[in-house]
Coordinates of C-alpha atoms in Angstrom, one line a residue:
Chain W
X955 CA 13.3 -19.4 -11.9
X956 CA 16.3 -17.9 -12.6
X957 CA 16.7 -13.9 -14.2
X958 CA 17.9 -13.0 -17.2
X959 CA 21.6 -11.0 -16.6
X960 CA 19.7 -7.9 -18.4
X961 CA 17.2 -8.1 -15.6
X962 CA 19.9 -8.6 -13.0
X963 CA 21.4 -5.5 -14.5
X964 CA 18.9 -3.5 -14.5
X965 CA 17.4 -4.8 -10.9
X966 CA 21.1 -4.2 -9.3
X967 CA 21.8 -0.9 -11.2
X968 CA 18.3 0.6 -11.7
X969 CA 18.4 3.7 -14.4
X970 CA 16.3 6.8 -13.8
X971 CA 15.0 6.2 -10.4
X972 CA 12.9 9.2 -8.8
X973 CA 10.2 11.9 -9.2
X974 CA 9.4 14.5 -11.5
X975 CA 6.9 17.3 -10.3
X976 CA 4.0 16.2 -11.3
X977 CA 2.2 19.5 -10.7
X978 CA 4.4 20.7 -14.1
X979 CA 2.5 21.2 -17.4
X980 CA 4.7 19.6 -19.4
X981 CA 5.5 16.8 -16.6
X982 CA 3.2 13.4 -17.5
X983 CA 2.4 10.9 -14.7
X984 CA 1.3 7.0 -14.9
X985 CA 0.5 5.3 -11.4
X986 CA 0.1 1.7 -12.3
X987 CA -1.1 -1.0 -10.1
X988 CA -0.9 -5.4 -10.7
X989 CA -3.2 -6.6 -7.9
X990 CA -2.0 -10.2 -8.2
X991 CA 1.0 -9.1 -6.8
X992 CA 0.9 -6.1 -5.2
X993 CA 3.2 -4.4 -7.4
X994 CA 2.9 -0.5 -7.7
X995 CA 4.7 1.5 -10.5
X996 CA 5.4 5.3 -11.2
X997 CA 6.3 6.2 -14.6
X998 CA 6.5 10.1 -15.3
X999 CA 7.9 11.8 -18.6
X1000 CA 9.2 15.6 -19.1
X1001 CA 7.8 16.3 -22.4
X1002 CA 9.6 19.7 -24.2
X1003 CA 6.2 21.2 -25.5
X1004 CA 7.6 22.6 -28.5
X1005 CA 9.5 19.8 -30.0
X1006 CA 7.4 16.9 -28.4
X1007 CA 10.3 14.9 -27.5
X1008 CA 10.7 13.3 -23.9
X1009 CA 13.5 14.8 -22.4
X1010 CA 13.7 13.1 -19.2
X1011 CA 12.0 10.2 -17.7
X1012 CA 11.4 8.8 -13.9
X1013 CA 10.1 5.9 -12.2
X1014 CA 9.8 4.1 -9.0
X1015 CA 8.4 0.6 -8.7
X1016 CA 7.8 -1.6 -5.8
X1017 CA 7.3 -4.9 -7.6
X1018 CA 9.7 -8.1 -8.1
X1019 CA 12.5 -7.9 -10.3
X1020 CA 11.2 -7.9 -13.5
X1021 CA 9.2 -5.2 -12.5
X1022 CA 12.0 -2.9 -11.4
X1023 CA 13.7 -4.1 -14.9
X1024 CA 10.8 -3.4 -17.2
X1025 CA 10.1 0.4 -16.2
X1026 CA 13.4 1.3 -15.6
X1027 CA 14.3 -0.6 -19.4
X1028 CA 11.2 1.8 -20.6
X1029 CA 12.3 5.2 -18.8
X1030 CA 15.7 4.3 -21.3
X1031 CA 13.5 3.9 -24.1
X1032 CA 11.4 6.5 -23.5
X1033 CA 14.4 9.8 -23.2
X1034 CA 15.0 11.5 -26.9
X1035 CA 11.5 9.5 -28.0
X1036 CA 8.4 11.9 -29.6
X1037 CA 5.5 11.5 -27.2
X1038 CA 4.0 9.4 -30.7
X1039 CA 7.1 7.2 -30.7
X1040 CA 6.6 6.6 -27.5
X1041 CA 3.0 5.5 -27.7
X1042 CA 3.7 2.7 -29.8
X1043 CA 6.7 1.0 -27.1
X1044 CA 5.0 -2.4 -26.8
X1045 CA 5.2 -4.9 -23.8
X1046 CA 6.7 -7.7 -26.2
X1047 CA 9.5 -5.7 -26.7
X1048 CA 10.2 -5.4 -23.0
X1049 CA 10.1 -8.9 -23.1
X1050 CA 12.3 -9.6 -25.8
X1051 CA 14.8 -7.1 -24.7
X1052 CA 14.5 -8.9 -21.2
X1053 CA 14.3 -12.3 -22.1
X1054 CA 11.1 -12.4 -19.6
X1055 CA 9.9 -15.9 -19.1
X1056 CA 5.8 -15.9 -19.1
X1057 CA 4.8 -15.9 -16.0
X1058 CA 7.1 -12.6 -15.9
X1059 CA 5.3 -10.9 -18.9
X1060 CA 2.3 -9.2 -16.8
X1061 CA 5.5 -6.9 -15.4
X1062 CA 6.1 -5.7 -18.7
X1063 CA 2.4 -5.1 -19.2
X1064 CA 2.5 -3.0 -16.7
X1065 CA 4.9 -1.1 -17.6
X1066 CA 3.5 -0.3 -21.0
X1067 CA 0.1 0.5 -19.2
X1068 CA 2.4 3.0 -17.0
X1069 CA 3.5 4.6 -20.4
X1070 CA 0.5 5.1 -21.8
X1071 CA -0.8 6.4 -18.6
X1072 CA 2.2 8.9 -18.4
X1073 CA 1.1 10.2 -22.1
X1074 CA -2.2 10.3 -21.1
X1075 CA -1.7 12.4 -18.5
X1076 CA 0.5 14.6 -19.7
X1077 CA -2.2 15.5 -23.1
X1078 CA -4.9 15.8 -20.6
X1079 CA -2.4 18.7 -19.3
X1080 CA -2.2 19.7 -22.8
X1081 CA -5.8 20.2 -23.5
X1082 CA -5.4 17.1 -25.7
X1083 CA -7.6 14.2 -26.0
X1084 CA -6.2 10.6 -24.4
X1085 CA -5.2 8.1 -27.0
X1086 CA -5.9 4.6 -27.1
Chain U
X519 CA -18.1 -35.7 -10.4
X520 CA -18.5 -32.6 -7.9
X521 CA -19.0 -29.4 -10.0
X522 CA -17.6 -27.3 -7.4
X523 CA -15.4 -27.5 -4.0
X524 CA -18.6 -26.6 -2.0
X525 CA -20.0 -29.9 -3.3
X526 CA -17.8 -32.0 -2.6
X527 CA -17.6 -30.7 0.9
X528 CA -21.8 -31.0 0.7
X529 CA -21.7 -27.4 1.8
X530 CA -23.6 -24.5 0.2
X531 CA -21.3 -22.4 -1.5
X532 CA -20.1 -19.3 0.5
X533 CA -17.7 -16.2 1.3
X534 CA -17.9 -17.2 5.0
X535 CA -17.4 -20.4 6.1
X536 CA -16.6 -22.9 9.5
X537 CA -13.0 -24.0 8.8
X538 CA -13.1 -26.6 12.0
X539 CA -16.1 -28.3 10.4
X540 CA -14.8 -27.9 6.9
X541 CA -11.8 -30.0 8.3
X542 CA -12.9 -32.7 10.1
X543 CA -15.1 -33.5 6.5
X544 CA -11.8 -33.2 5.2
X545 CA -9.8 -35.6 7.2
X546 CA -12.9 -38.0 6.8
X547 CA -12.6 -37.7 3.3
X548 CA -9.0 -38.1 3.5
X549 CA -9.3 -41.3 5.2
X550 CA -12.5 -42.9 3.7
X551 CA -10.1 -42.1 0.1
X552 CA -6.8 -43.5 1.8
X553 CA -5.0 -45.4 -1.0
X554 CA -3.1 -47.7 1.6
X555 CA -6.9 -49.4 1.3
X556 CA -7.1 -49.6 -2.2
X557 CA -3.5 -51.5 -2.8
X558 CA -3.6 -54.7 -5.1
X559 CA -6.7 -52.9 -7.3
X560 CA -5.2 -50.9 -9.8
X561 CA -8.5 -49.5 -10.9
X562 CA -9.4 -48.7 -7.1
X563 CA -6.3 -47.3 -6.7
X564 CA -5.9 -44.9 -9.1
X565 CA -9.5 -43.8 -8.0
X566 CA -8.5 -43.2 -4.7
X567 CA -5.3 -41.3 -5.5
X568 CA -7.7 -38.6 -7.2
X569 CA -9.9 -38.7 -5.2
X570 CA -7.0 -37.8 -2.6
X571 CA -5.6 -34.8 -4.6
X572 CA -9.3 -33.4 -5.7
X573 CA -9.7 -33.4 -1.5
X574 CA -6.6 -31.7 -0.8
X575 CA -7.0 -29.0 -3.4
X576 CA -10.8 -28.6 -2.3
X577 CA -9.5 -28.1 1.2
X578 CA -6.7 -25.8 0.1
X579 CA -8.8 -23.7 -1.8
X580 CA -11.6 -23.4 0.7
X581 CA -9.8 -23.3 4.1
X582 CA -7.6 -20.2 3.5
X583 CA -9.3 -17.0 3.2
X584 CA -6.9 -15.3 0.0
X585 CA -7.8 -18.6 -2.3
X586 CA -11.6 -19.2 -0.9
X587 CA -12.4 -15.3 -1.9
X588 CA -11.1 -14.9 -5.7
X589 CA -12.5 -18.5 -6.1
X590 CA -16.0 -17.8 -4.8
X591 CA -16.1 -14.8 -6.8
X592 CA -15.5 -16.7 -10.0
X593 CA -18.4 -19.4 -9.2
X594 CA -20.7 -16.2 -8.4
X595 CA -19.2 -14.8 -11.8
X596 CA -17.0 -12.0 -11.2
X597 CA -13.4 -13.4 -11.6
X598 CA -10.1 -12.0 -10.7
X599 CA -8.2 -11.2 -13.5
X600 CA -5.5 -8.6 -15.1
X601 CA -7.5 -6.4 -16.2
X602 CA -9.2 -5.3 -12.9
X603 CA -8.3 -2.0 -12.2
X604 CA -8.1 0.1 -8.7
X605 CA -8.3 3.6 -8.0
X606 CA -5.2 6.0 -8.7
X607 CA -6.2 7.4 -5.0
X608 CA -5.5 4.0 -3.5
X609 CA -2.6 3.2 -6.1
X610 CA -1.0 6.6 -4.4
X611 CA -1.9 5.5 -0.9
X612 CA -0.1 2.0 -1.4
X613 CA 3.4 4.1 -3.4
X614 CA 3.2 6.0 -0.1
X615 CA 3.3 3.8 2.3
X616 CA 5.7 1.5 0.1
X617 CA 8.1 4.6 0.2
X618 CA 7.5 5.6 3.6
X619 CA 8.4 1.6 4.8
X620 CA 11.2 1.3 2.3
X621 CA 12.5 4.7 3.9
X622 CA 12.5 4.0 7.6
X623 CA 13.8 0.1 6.6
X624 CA 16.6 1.8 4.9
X625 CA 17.1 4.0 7.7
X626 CA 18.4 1.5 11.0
X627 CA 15.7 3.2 13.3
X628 CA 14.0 0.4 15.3
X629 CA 12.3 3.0 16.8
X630 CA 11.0 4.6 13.1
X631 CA 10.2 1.1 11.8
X632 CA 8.1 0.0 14.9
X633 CA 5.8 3.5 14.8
X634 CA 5.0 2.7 10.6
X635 CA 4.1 -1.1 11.6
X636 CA 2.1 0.6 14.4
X637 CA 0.0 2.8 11.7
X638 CA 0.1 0.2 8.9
X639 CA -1.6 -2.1 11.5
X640 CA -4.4 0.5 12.1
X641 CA -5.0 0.4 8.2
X642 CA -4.9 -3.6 8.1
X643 CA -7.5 -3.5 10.6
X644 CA -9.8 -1.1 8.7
X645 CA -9.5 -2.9 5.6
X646 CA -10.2 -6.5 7.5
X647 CA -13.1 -5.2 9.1
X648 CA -14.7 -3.8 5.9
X649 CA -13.8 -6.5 3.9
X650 CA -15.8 -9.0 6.5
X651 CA -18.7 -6.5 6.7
X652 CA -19.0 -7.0 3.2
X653 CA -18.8 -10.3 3.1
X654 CA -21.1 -11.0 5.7
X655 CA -23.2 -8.5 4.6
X656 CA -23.4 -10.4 1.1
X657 CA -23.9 -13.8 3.1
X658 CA -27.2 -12.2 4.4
X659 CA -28.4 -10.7 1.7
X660 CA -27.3 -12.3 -1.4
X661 CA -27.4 -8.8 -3.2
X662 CA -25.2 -9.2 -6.5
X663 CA -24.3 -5.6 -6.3
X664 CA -21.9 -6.1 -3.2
X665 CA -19.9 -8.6 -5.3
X666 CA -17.8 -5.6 -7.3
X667 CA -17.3 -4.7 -3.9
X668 CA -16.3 -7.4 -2.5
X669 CA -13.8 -7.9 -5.7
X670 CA -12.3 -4.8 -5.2
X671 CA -12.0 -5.0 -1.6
X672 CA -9.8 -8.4 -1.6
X673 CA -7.9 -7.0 -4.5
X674 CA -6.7 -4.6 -2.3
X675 CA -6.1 -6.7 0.6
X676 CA -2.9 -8.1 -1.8
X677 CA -1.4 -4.0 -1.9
X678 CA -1.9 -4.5 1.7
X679 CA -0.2 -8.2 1.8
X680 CA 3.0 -7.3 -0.4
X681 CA 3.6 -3.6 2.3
X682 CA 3.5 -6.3 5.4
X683 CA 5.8 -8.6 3.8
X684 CA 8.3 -5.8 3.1
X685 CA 7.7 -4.6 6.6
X686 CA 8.0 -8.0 7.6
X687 CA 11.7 -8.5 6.0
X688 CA 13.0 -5.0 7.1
X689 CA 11.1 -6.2 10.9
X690 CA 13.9 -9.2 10.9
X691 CA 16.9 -7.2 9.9

């Protein structure tokens, strides 16, 4: 199976790689797991708490290449984003964007998971209810 | 038809089971289905080429311990699928140790590399034994409520699989 060059590009030139503090208020954290693989995936979001809007955006993935691709493709989408724009990213649009053949799409599952987890866990922070 | 690959080996279906016996019923099977016997009959032919292929998948499936698992767990129902879910403490264990490895690979120090394949050993060991305590534990008693268990333990044998690949591939650098 061969990658799509916006994989490859992504893969070989990864954007936003790292770690936020996660002990910050205002810092959300998704820790994402797909046991058929093994893959893990970290997905954190700096939320400015007046505005709403993600300011910043991290990850780290050990996971194939379509892994890599999809969370650091949704760290991009996810900077200048409201935290409600940012709820609605879908995995099909990771896949489109990527050109993802099938057997590929579970990465970009879990990469939206790792999203929503990130929100999550950032309103739990904010005394906020999850969403769904 | 066999409804399972227990049944066509005639065993009892089971998390634990004797691979030497399960492979001489194989090769008997493989043999007693050769199509070499069955040229010049088309019918008999075709018959014993699936035969042949249900055999080898049966012995596939049940013979190695990461297929006979997920596969017993869906008979007993309690399939594998996407949406099973583990622990954010283990999911933070397995980044660690995926950073740690990717670190000291990264790093050139035999020395480093050797002393993390050292302690991830430790932790394959732990998660072997309890995954075979469970199983045989379930073999003895047949208590349904080990099976989530069971499923969660294998599901993370494959973290565990994936970290000793990497190591594996930074071990032959």
């Amino acid at each position: 199976m061969a990658y799509s060059e916006k994989v490859i590009d992504h893969y070989s030139n990864p954007r936003n790689i790292g770690t936020l503090n996660k002990d910050e208020n205002n810092v959300g954290t998704g820790l994402v797991g797909a046991p058929e693989c093994g893959d893990v995936m970290r997905l954190q979001i700096q939320v400015n708490e007046e505005s709403g809007i993600i300011e910043d955006a991290k990850f780290k993935t050990f996971g194939c290449g379509s892994a890599i691709a999809s969370s650091s493709l949704a760290t991009e989408w996810l900077k200048g984003k409201t935290v409600q724009e940012a709820m609605e990213i879908d995995n099909m649009a990771i896949v489109e964007e990527l050109a993802l053949p099938p057997v590929k799409i579970h990465c970009s599952v879990l990469a939206e998971d790792a999203i929503k987890t990130a929100i999550n866990d950032y309103r739990s922070k904010q005394g906020l209810e999850a969403i769904v | 038809m066999d409804s399972n690959y227990f049944d066509h080996f005639g065993i009892a279906i089971s998390f634990v089971v004797d691979t030497e016996k399960l492979r001489k019923q194989y090769l008997k099977f493989s043999k007693l289905n050769h199509p070499d016997f069955a040229a010049g009959d088309d019918q008999a032919y075709e018959n014993a080429l699936m035969q042949t292929s249900i055999n080898n998948q049966a012995y596939k499936t049940l013979s190695e311990t990461n297929q006979r698992i997920p596969y017993v767990l869906g008979l007993l129902g309690h399939s594998v699928g996407h949406e099973d879910k583990l622990p954010p403490a283990f999911l933070m264990d397995m980044m660690e140790w995926n950073e740690r490895i990717m670190d000291v690979g990264m790093s050139d120090d035999k020395e480093d590399l050797n002393q993390v394949t050292e302690d991830f050993e430790k932790l394959e060991g732990e998660y072997e034994t309890k995954l075979n305590g469970l199983l045989e534990r379930y073999e003895s008693s047949k208590e349904t409520s080990l099976l989530q268990e069971i499923k969660e333990s294998y599901l993370q044998r494959k973290y565990l699989l994936r970290i000793r690949d990497s190591i594996n591939k930074f071990a032959r650098l």
